[in-house]
Amino acid sequence: MSLEDILNMAKNQNQSEGNGDQPAGNAVQPTGTVTIISSSEGFFTKGMESRIHELDLKTQFATMEEKSKDLLRIREKTGIYVLYLQDDLEQKVLNDVHDILNIDSKKVIIIGESEEYNEIKKIIQPIQIHKWFDRPLDMDQFLDCIRAFYEGDGDVEEDKKILIVDDDPTYVRLISRWLTDDYEVSMVTSGMQAISWLAKNTCDLIMLDYEMPVLSGAKVLEMLRSDPSTKTIPVVFLTGKNDVETVKEVLDLKPMDYILKTIDKASLQGKIKKYFANMKND
């Protein structure tokens, strides 16, 4: 039986139970084994397993080319996956991980090089990623994340999710790099892409370009507010203009705030941090 056969069987089972393709954002029960996936079980992954055992949790290891018959057994026991990237990214492996997460409504902690993150997000949805850790790994932070997942520690929150919508890909990538260390950032380059993305995913904040072709930021905001599933998501407008007329037009739409595109990295990070702090206190 091939991996594709197993994935298809699982999809059919979900559909027969009325679940369909259940989004990976659903709540995950904090039970099961920590499954570590990597190209090989080396010194570091064995050390990682040993430290996880100190939390009184079980682990299991799976190579990126696990036999299909073993993969089903591994999936049944898994509470959360840890994907440790040692070699070049293999799209097929990432596709398989995406499918398994989607079918089982599980999440993954990914450990890799920082420049790999945006490439991975093209395949594995940010909502499926519980946490990203850069290599070299801070083991204490990693263990705190694992502990919080299984204990349901209310003092440790998952990263907030931000959707950036702007028709300038260069600007989108720049803002994403500034925020990725602290938040789960997704990017789209048109209003229609934003509407499509939000039909399948959710986020805690939308950073929306005010001036876009075809579907303007104002029109996107109107559409979001007319949909019960998106009307409460806070929206911050991005604008390159600071003249009185433009600012008045933006504020008349009553977004949570507006940000000039000339903002520097530290100021932007401070604003975003303040937004979430205020939302938590409301």
PDB file of C-alpha atoms in Angstrom:
ATOM      1  CA  MET A   1       0.000   0.000   0.000  1.00  0.00           C
ATOM      2  CA  SER A   2       1.434   3.368  -1.013  1.00  0.00           C
ATOM      3  CA  LEU A   3       1.400   6.619   0.948  1.00  0.00           C
ATOM      4  CA  GLU A   4      -1.124   7.972  -1.549  1.00  0.00           C
ATOM      5  CA  ASP A   5      -3.408   4.982  -0.834  1.00  0.00           C
ATOM      6  CA  ILE A   6      -3.235   5.618   2.901  1.00  0.00           C
ATOM      7  CA  LEU A   7      -3.977   9.311   2.485  1.00  0.00           C
ATOM      8  CA  ASN A   8      -6.928   8.556   0.218  1.00  0.00           C
ATOM      9  CA  MET A   9      -8.280   5.997   2.700  1.00  0.00           C
ATOM     10  CA  ALA A  10      -8.092   8.542   5.491  1.00  0.00           C
ATOM     11  CA  LYS A  11      -9.825  11.192   3.388  1.00  0.00           C
ATOM     12  CA  ASN A  12     -12.613   8.776   2.493  1.00  0.00           C
ATOM     13  CA  GLN A  13     -13.025   7.801   6.136  1.00  0.00           C
ATOM     14  CA  ASN A  14     -13.332  11.446   7.174  1.00  0.00           C
ATOM     15  CA  GLN A  15     -15.923  12.096   4.465  1.00  0.00           C
ATOM     16  CA  SER A  16     -17.973   9.031   5.423  1.00  0.00           C
ATOM     17  CA  GLU A  17     -18.053  10.310   9.013  1.00  0.00           C
ATOM     18  CA  GLY A  18     -19.272  13.696   7.842  1.00  0.00           C
ATOM     19  CA  ASN A  19     -16.044  15.486   8.633  1.00  0.00           C
ATOM     20  CA  GLY A  20     -14.922  16.324   5.103  1.00  0.00           C
ATOM     21  CA  ASP A  21     -11.550  18.022   4.916  1.00  0.00           C
ATOM     22  CA  GLN A  22     -11.467  19.300   8.450  1.00  0.00           C
ATOM     23  CA  PRO A  23      -9.302  22.414   8.811  1.00  0.00           C
ATOM     24  CA  ALA A  24      -6.053  21.948  10.645  1.00  0.00           C
ATOM     25  CA  GLY A  25      -6.888  24.933  12.834  1.00  0.00           C
ATOM     26  CA  ASN A  26      -9.326  22.957  14.961  1.00  0.00           C
ATOM     27  CA  ALA A  27      -8.357  22.412  18.581  1.00  0.00           C
ATOM     28  CA  VAL A  28      -5.930  19.580  19.152  1.00  0.00           C
ATOM     29  CA  GLN A  29      -6.354  17.309  22.139  1.00  0.00           C
ATOM     30  CA  PRO A  30      -3.087  17.373  24.128  1.00  0.00           C
ATOM     31  CA  THR A  31      -2.537  13.610  24.104  1.00  0.00           C
ATOM     32  CA  GLY A  32      -0.400  11.157  22.185  1.00  0.00           C
ATOM     33  CA  THR A  33       3.237  10.730  21.294  1.00  0.00           C
ATOM     34  CA  VAL A  34       5.683  13.359  20.055  1.00  0.00           C
ATOM     35  CA  THR A  35       6.623  12.167  16.570  1.00  0.00           C
ATOM     36  CA  ILE A  36       9.941  13.460  15.265  1.00  0.00           C
ATOM     37  CA  ILE A  37      10.390  13.400  11.481  1.00  0.00           C
ATOM     38  CA  SER A  38      13.800  13.910   9.923  1.00  0.00           C
ATOM     39  CA  SER A  39      16.038  12.553   7.189  1.00  0.00           C
ATOM     40  CA  SER A  40      17.946  10.393   9.680  1.00  0.00           C
ATOM     41  CA  GLU A  41      18.004   9.641  13.394  1.00  0.00           C
ATOM     42  CA  GLY A  42      21.290  11.183  14.392  1.00  0.00           C
ATOM     43  CA  PHE A  43      22.956  12.431  17.548  1.00  0.00           C
ATOM     44  CA  PHE A  44      20.856  15.577  17.780  1.00  0.00           C
ATOM     45  CA  THR A  45      17.458  13.957  17.224  1.00  0.00           C
ATOM     46  CA  LYS A  46      18.277  11.262  19.793  1.00  0.00           C
ATOM     47  CA  GLY A  47      19.235  13.987  22.243  1.00  0.00           C
ATOM     48  CA  MET A  48      15.958  15.771  21.497  1.00  0.00           C
ATOM     49  CA  GLU A  49      14.019  12.576  22.257  1.00  0.00           C
ATOM     50  CA  SER A  50      15.925  12.114  25.504  1.00  0.00           C
ATOM     51  CA  ARG A  51      15.057  15.633  26.668  1.00  0.00           C
ATOM     52  CA  ILE A  52      11.386  15.153  25.765  1.00  0.00           C
ATOM     53  CA  HIS A  53      11.379  11.957  27.844  1.00  0.00           C
ATOM     54  CA  GLU A  54      12.335  14.131  30.836  1.00  0.00           C
ATOM     55  CA  LEU A  55       8.876  15.696  30.467  1.00  0.00           C
ATOM     56  CA  ASP A  56       7.366  12.208  30.949  1.00  0.00           C
ATOM     57  CA  LEU A  57       6.281  12.150  27.324  1.00  0.00           C
ATOM     58  CA  LYS A  58       6.759   9.383  24.785  1.00  0.00           C
ATOM     59  CA  THR A  59       8.472   9.890  21.450  1.00  0.00           C
ATOM     60  CA  GLN A  60       8.752   8.027  18.184  1.00  0.00           C
ATOM     61  CA  PHE A  61      10.979   8.694  15.195  1.00  0.00           C
ATOM     62  CA  ALA A  62      10.054   8.546  11.526  1.00  0.00           C
ATOM     63  CA  THR A  63      12.337   9.096   8.570  1.00  0.00           C
ATOM     64  CA  MET A  64      11.184  11.285   5.699  1.00  0.00           C
ATOM     65  CA  GLU A  65      10.898   8.152   3.592  1.00  0.00           C
ATOM     66  CA  GLU A  66       8.931   6.070   6.093  1.00  0.00           C
ATOM     67  CA  LYS A  67       7.325   2.967   4.686  1.00  0.00           C
ATOM     68  CA  SER A  68       3.651   3.468   4.046  1.00  0.00           C
ATOM     69  CA  LYS A  69       2.565   0.555   6.246  1.00  0.00           C
ATOM     70  CA  ASP A  70       4.484   2.065   9.160  1.00  0.00           C
ATOM     71  CA  LEU A  71       3.185   5.558   8.552  1.00  0.00           C
ATOM     72  CA  LEU A  72      -0.381   4.622   9.482  1.00  0.00           C
ATOM     73  CA  ARG A  73       0.821   3.137  12.793  1.00  0.00           C
ATOM     74  CA  ILE A  74       2.821   6.280  13.501  1.00  0.00           C
ATOM     75  CA  ARG A  75      -0.121   8.572  12.749  1.00  0.00           C
ATOM     76  CA  GLU A  76      -2.455   6.743  15.107  1.00  0.00           C
ATOM     77  CA  LYS A  77      -0.164   7.381  18.084  1.00  0.00           C
ATOM     78  CA  THR A  78       0.841  10.971  17.319  1.00  0.00           C
ATOM     79  CA  GLY A  79      -0.158  13.965  19.435  1.00  0.00           C
ATOM     80  CA  ILE A  80       2.077  16.467  17.667  1.00  0.00           C
ATOM     81  CA  TYR A  81       4.729  16.244  14.961  1.00  0.00           C
ATOM     82  CA  VAL A  82       8.222  17.742  15.069  1.00  0.00           C
ATOM     83  CA  LEU A  83       9.788  18.209  11.633  1.00  0.00           C
ATOM     84  CA  TYR A  84      13.566  18.597  11.956  1.00  0.00           C
ATOM     85  CA  LEU A  85      15.067  19.765   8.667  1.00  0.00           C
ATOM     86  CA  GLN A  86      18.661  18.727   8.138  1.00  0.00           C
ATOM     87  CA  ASP A  87      19.003  18.537   4.362  1.00  0.00           C
ATOM     88  CA  ASP A  88      17.579  20.251   1.306  1.00  0.00           C
ATOM     89  CA  LEU A  89      13.809  20.598   1.319  1.00  0.00           C
ATOM     90  CA  GLU A  90      11.951  17.854  -0.508  1.00  0.00           C
ATOM     91  CA  GLN A  91       8.608  19.062  -1.818  1.00  0.00           C
ATOM     92  CA  LYS A  92       7.094  15.572  -1.811  1.00  0.00           C
ATOM     93  CA  VAL A  93       7.894  15.152   1.882  1.00  0.00           C
ATOM     94  CA  LEU A  94       6.382  18.535   2.699  1.00  0.00           C
ATOM     95  CA  ASN A  95       3.293  17.669   0.643  1.00  0.00           C
ATOM     96  CA  ASP A  96       2.927  14.410   2.583  1.00  0.00           C
ATOM     97  CA  VAL A  97       3.272  16.230   5.912  1.00  0.00           C
ATOM     98  CA  HIS A  98       0.667  18.792   4.804  1.00  0.00           C
ATOM     99  CA  ASP A  99      -1.793  16.045   3.843  1.00  0.00           C
ATOM    100  CA  ILE A 100      -1.320  14.134   7.103  1.00  0.00           C
ATOM    101  CA  LEU A 101      -1.786  17.289   9.188  1.00  0.00           C
ATOM    102  CA  ASN A 102      -4.914  18.186   7.259  1.00  0.00           C
ATOM    103  CA  ILE A 103      -6.466  14.728   7.491  1.00  0.00           C
ATOM    104  CA  ASP A 104      -5.705  14.200  11.182  1.00  0.00           C
ATOM    105  CA  SER A 105      -6.209  17.829  12.293  1.00  0.00           C
ATOM    106  CA  LYS A 106      -2.748  17.718  13.881  1.00  0.00           C
ATOM    107  CA  LYS A 107      -0.062  20.367  14.099  1.00  0.00           C
ATOM    108  CA  VAL A 108       3.674  20.414  13.556  1.00  0.00           C
ATOM    109  CA  ILE A 109       6.625  22.126  15.178  1.00  0.00           C
ATOM    110  CA  ILE A 110       9.253  22.849  12.518  1.00  0.00           C
ATOM    111  CA  ILE A 111      12.962  23.329  13.148  1.00  0.00           C
ATOM    112  CA  GLY A 112      15.001  24.682  10.261  1.00  0.00           C
ATOM    113  CA  GLU A 113      16.986  27.530   8.746  1.00  0.00           C
ATOM    114  CA  SER A 114      15.195  30.892   8.855  1.00  0.00           C
ATOM    115  CA  GLU A 115      15.382  31.342   5.069  1.00  0.00           C
ATOM    116  CA  GLU A 116      13.444  28.083   4.587  1.00  0.00           C
ATOM    117  CA  TYR A 117      10.340  29.345   6.374  1.00  0.00           C
ATOM    118  CA  ASN A 118       8.682  31.210   3.512  1.00  0.00           C
ATOM    119  CA  GLU A 119       9.289  28.299   1.129  1.00  0.00           C
ATOM    120  CA  ILE A 120       7.750  25.855   3.590  1.00  0.00           C
ATOM    121  CA  LYS A 121       4.683  28.075   4.058  1.00  0.00           C
ATOM    122  CA  LYS A 122       3.936  27.661   0.350  1.00  0.00           C
ATOM    123  CA  ILE A 123       3.165  23.991   1.077  1.00  0.00           C
ATOM    124  CA  ILE A 124       2.418  23.628   4.791  1.00  0.00           C
ATOM    125  CA  GLN A 125      -0.201  26.176   5.829  1.00  0.00           C
ATOM    126  CA  PRO A 126       0.825  28.543   8.637  1.00  0.00           C
ATOM    127  CA  ILE A 127      -2.290  27.495  10.543  1.00  0.00           C
ATOM    128  CA  GLN A 128      -0.902  23.928  10.579  1.00  0.00           C
ATOM    129  CA  ILE A 129       2.401  25.086  12.110  1.00  0.00           C
ATOM    130  CA  HIS A 130       2.229  25.164  15.903  1.00  0.00           C
ATOM    131  CA  LYS A 131       5.640  26.830  16.203  1.00  0.00           C
ATOM    132  CA  TRP A 132       8.735  27.539  14.127  1.00  0.00           C
ATOM    133  CA  PHE A 133      12.230  27.331  15.637  1.00  0.00           C
ATOM    134  CA  ASP A 134      15.370  28.511  13.887  1.00  0.00           C
ATOM    135  CA  ARG A 135      18.482  26.374  13.885  1.00  0.00           C
ATOM    136  CA  PRO A 136      20.561  26.180  15.995  1.00  0.00           C
ATOM    137  CA  LEU A 137      17.707  25.144  18.261  1.00  0.00           C
ATOM    138  CA  ASP A 138      17.192  26.721  21.675  1.00  0.00           C
ATOM    139  CA  MET A 139      16.386  23.475  23.482  1.00  0.00           C
ATOM    140  CA  ASP A 140      14.867  25.130  26.559  1.00  0.00           C
ATOM    141  CA  GLN A 141      12.400  27.133  24.452  1.00  0.00           C
ATOM    142  CA  PHE A 142      11.574  24.030  22.442  1.00  0.00           C
ATOM    143  CA  LEU A 143      10.842  21.998  25.585  1.00  0.00           C
ATOM    144  CA  ASP A 144       8.717  24.837  26.990  1.00  0.00           C
ATOM    145  CA  CYS A 145       6.683  24.734  23.776  1.00  0.00           C
ATOM    146  CA  ILE A 146       6.198  20.961  24.007  1.00  0.00           C
ATOM    147  CA  ARG A 147       5.262  21.168  27.682  1.00  0.00           C
ATOM    148  CA  ALA A 148       2.763  23.965  27.036  1.00  0.00           C
ATOM    149  CA  PHE A 149       1.128  22.000  24.240  1.00  0.00           C
ATOM    150  CA  TYR A 150       0.495  18.932  26.398  1.00  0.00           C
ATOM    151  CA  GLU A 151      -0.286  20.726  29.653  1.00  0.00           C
ATOM    152  CA  GLY A 152      -2.479  23.392  28.101  1.00  0.00           C
ATOM    153  CA  ASP A 153      -0.516  26.080  29.929  1.00  0.00           C
ATOM    154  CA  GLY A 154      -2.602  29.228  29.685  1.00  0.00           C
ATOM    155  CA  ASP A 155       0.435  31.438  30.276  1.00  0.00           C
ATOM    156  CA  VAL A 156       2.056  30.288  27.040  1.00  0.00           C
ATOM    157  CA  GLU A 157       0.151  31.362  23.950  1.00  0.00           C
ATOM    158  CA  GLU A 158       0.473  30.225  20.376  1.00  0.00           C
ATOM    159  CA  ASP A 159       1.830  32.836  18.011  1.00  0.00           C
ATOM    160  CA  LYS A 160      -0.756  35.294  16.773  1.00  0.00           C
ATOM    161  CA  LYS A 161      -1.585  34.963  13.104  1.00  0.00           C
ATOM    162  CA  ILE A 162      -1.268  37.930  10.743  1.00  0.00           C
ATOM    163  CA  LEU A 163      -2.397  38.146   7.126  1.00  0.00           C
ATOM    164  CA  ILE A 164      -0.593  40.759   4.994  1.00  0.00           C
ATOM    165  CA  VAL A 165      -2.440  41.898   1.852  1.00  0.00           C
ATOM    166  CA  ASP A 166      -0.533  44.102  -0.584  1.00  0.00           C
ATOM    167  CA  ASP A 167      -0.092  44.079  -4.365  1.00  0.00           C
ATOM    168  CA  ASP A 168       3.637  44.839  -4.005  1.00  0.00           C
ATOM    169  CA  PRO A 169       5.366  41.445  -3.460  1.00  0.00           C
ATOM    170  CA  THR A 170       8.642  43.092  -2.438  1.00  0.00           C
ATOM    171  CA  TYR A 171       6.958  45.099   0.318  1.00  0.00           C
ATOM    172  CA  VAL A 172       4.973  42.062   1.483  1.00  0.00           C
ATOM    173  CA  ARG A 173       8.154  39.999   1.842  1.00  0.00           C
ATOM    174  CA  LEU A 174       9.888  42.830   3.719  1.00  0.00           C
ATOM    175  CA  ILE A 175       7.094  43.221   6.271  1.00  0.00           C
ATOM    176  CA  SER A 176       6.845  39.451   6.620  1.00  0.00           C
ATOM    177  CA  ARG A 177      10.549  39.169   7.464  1.00  0.00           C
ATOM    178  CA  TRP A 178      10.151  41.848  10.128  1.00  0.00           C
ATOM    179  CA  LEU A 179       7.285  40.012  11.838  1.00  0.00           C
ATOM    180  CA  THR A 180       7.992  36.296  11.271  1.00  0.00           C
ATOM    181  CA  ASP A 181      10.073  35.840  14.431  1.00  0.00           C
ATOM    182  CA  ASP A 182       7.125  36.745  16.670  1.00  0.00           C
ATOM    183  CA  TYR A 183       4.018  35.894  14.634  1.00  0.00           C
ATOM    184  CA  GLU A 184       2.681  33.413  12.102  1.00  0.00           C
ATOM    185  CA  VAL A 185       2.606  35.507   8.954  1.00  0.00           C
ATOM    186  CA  SER A 186       0.744  34.680   5.752  1.00  0.00           C
ATOM    187  CA  MET A 187       0.977  36.761   2.585  1.00  0.00           C
ATOM    188  CA  VAL A 188      -1.260  37.410  -0.422  1.00  0.00           C
ATOM    189  CA  THR A 189      -0.914  40.008  -3.175  1.00  0.00           C
ATOM    190  CA  SER A 190      -4.496  40.888  -4.088  1.00  0.00           C
ATOM    191  CA  GLY A 191      -7.872  41.487  -2.530  1.00  0.00           C
ATOM    192  CA  MET A 192      -9.355  38.414  -4.189  1.00  0.00           C
ATOM    193  CA  GLN A 193      -6.548  36.242  -2.853  1.00  0.00           C
ATOM    194  CA  ALA A 194      -7.262  37.613   0.619  1.00  0.00           C
ATOM    195  CA  ILE A 195     -10.958  36.710   0.389  1.00  0.00           C
ATOM    196  CA  SER A 196     -10.079  33.209  -0.884  1.00  0.00           C
ATOM    197  CA  TRP A 197      -7.471  32.697   1.848  1.00  0.00           C
ATOM    198  CA  LEU A 198      -9.878  33.758   4.586  1.00  0.00           C
ATOM    199  CA  ALA A 199     -12.506  31.347   3.289  1.00  0.00           C
ATOM    200  CA  LYS A 200     -10.182  28.493   4.328  1.00  0.00           C
ATOM    201  CA  ASN A 201      -8.116  30.002   7.141  1.00  0.00           C
ATOM    202  CA  THR A 202      -8.348  32.433  10.006  1.00  0.00           C
ATOM    203  CA  CYS A 203      -6.072  35.054  11.517  1.00  0.00           C
ATOM    204  CA  ASP A 204      -5.884  37.500  14.416  1.00  0.00           C
ATOM    205  CA  LEU A 205      -5.000  40.614  12.415  1.00  0.00           C
ATOM    206  CA  ILE A 206      -5.186  41.723   8.776  1.00  0.00           C
ATOM    207  CA  MET A 207      -2.709  44.282   7.431  1.00  0.00           C
ATOM    208  CA  LEU A 208      -4.481  45.534   4.306  1.00  0.00           C
ATOM    209  CA  ASP A 209      -3.130  47.753   1.538  1.00  0.00           C
ATOM    210  CA  TYR A 210      -5.557  50.644   1.073  1.00  0.00           C
ATOM    211  CA  GLU A 211      -4.768  51.201  -2.611  1.00  0.00           C
ATOM    212  CA  MET A 212      -4.864  48.046  -4.725  1.00  0.00           C
ATOM    213  CA  PRO A 213      -6.032  47.484  -8.310  1.00  0.00           C
ATOM    214  CA  VAL A 214      -9.266  45.624  -9.143  1.00  0.00           C
ATOM    215  CA  LEU A 215     -10.335  45.103  -5.523  1.00  0.00           C
ATOM    216  CA  SER A 216      -9.317  48.017  -3.334  1.00  0.00           C
ATOM    217  CA  GLY A 217      -8.597  47.793   0.359  1.00  0.00           C
ATOM    218  CA  ALA A 218     -11.816  49.667   1.100  1.00  0.00           C
ATOM    219  CA  LYS A 219     -13.841  47.137  -0.897  1.00  0.00           C
ATOM    220  CA  VAL A 220     -12.088  44.203   0.772  1.00  0.00           C
ATOM    221  CA  LEU A 221     -12.911  45.656   4.187  1.00  0.00           C
ATOM    222  CA  GLU A 222     -16.550  46.054   3.165  1.00  0.00           C
ATOM    223  CA  MET A 223     -16.677  42.397   2.087  1.00  0.00           C
ATOM    224  CA  LEU A 224     -15.035  41.224   5.311  1.00  0.00           C
ATOM    225  CA  ARG A 225     -17.516  43.137   7.452  1.00  0.00           C
ATOM    226  CA  SER A 226     -20.444  41.665   5.576  1.00  0.00           C
ATOM    227  CA  ASP A 227     -19.329  38.095   6.381  1.00  0.00           C
ATOM    228  CA  PRO A 228     -20.036  36.821   9.927  1.00  0.00           C
ATOM    229  CA  SER A 229     -16.883  34.690   9.883  1.00  0.00           C
ATOM    230  CA  THR A 230     -14.559  37.663   9.205  1.00  0.00           C
ATOM    231  CA  LYS A 231     -16.366  40.770  10.414  1.00  0.00           C
ATOM    232  CA  THR A 232     -14.669  40.782  13.825  1.00  0.00           C
ATOM    233  CA  ILE A 233     -11.074  40.374  12.558  1.00  0.00           C
ATOM    234  CA  PRO A 234      -9.182  43.622  13.262  1.00  0.00           C
ATOM    235  CA  VAL A 235      -7.952  45.394  10.123  1.00  0.00           C
ATOM    236  CA  VAL A 236      -5.046  47.831   9.883  1.00  0.00           C
ATOM    237  CA  PHE A 237      -4.717  49.732   6.626  1.00  0.00           C
ATOM    238  CA  LEU A 238      -1.333  50.143   4.935  1.00  0.00           C
ATOM    239  CA  THR A 239      -0.960  53.325   2.916  1.00  0.00           C
ATOM    240  CA  GLY A 240       1.822  55.138   1.132  1.00  0.00           C
ATOM    241  CA  LYS A 241       0.079  58.512   1.412  1.00  0.00           C
ATOM    242  CA  ASN A 242      -0.169  60.753   4.453  1.00  0.00           C
ATOM    243  CA  ASP A 243      -2.026  63.726   2.986  1.00  0.00           C
ATOM    244  CA  VAL A 244      -5.068  64.956   4.895  1.00  0.00           C
ATOM    245  CA  GLU A 245      -7.592  63.757   2.299  1.00  0.00           C
ATOM    246  CA  THR A 246      -6.264  60.201   2.165  1.00  0.00           C
ATOM    247  CA  VAL A 247      -5.992  59.907   5.947  1.00  0.00           C
ATOM    248  CA  LYS A 248      -9.580  61.142   6.307  1.00  0.00           C
ATOM    249  CA  GLU A 249     -10.801  58.601   3.717  1.00  0.00           C
ATOM    250  CA  VAL A 250      -9.035  55.799   5.582  1.00  0.00           C
ATOM    251  CA  LEU A 251     -10.297  56.800   9.029  1.00  0.00           C
ATOM    252  CA  ASP A 252     -13.872  57.200   7.760  1.00  0.00           C
ATOM    253  CA  LEU A 253     -13.865  53.421   7.163  1.00  0.00           C
ATOM    254  CA  LYS A 254     -13.116  52.901  10.872  1.00  0.00           C
ATOM    255  CA  PRO A 255     -10.244  50.405  10.678  1.00  0.00           C
ATOM    256  CA  MET A 256      -8.443  49.570  13.905  1.00  0.00           C
ATOM    257  CA  ASP A 257      -5.575  51.784  12.709  1.00  0.00           C
ATOM    258  CA  TYR A 258      -3.573  52.782   9.668  1.00  0.00           C
ATOM    259  CA  ILE A 259       0.169  52.480   9.102  1.00  0.00           C
ATOM    260  CA  LEU A 260       2.291  54.486   6.688  1.00  0.00           C
ATOM    261  CA  LYS A 261       4.450  52.248   4.494  1.00  0.00           C
ATOM    262  CA  THR A 262       7.473  54.361   5.375  1.00  0.00           C
ATOM    263  CA  ILE A 263       7.407  52.967   8.934  1.00  0.00           C
ATOM    264  CA  ASP A 264      10.656  51.431  10.175  1.00  0.00           C
ATOM    265  CA  LYS A 265      11.035  47.896  11.512  1.00  0.00           C
ATOM    266  CA  ALA A 266      11.208  48.734  15.235  1.00  0.00           C
ATOM    267  CA  SER A 267       8.189  51.055  15.078  1.00  0.00           C
ATOM    268  CA  LEU A 268       6.119  48.480  13.195  1.00  0.00           C
ATOM    269  CA  GLN A 269       7.000  45.734  15.641  1.00  0.00           C
ATOM    270  CA  GLY A 270       6.079  48.037  18.523  1.00  0.00           C
ATOM    271  CA  LYS A 271       2.709  48.887  16.979  1.00  0.00           C
ATOM    272  CA  ILE A 272       1.805  45.239  16.348  1.00  0.00           C
ATOM    273  CA  LYS A 273       2.798  44.271  19.882  1.00  0.00           C
ATOM    274  CA  LYS A 274       0.641  47.092  21.254  1.00  0.00           C
ATOM    275  CA  TYR A 275      -2.335  46.048  19.101  1.00  0.00           C
ATOM    276  CA  PHE A 276      -2.334  42.533  20.514  1.00  0.00           C
ATOM    277  CA  ALA A 277      -1.784  43.749  24.077  1.00  0.00           C
ATOM    278  CA  ASN A 278      -4.797  46.059  23.768  1.00  0.00           C
ATOM    279  CA  MET A 279      -6.936  43.272  22.264  1.00  0.00           C
ATOM    280  CA  LYS A 280      -6.029  40.978  25.155  1.00  0.00           C
ATOM    281  CA  ASN A 281      -7.070  43.628  27.679  1.00  0.00           C
ATOM    282  CA  ASP A 282     -10.392  44.421  25.969  1.00  0.00           C
TER     283      ASP A 282
END
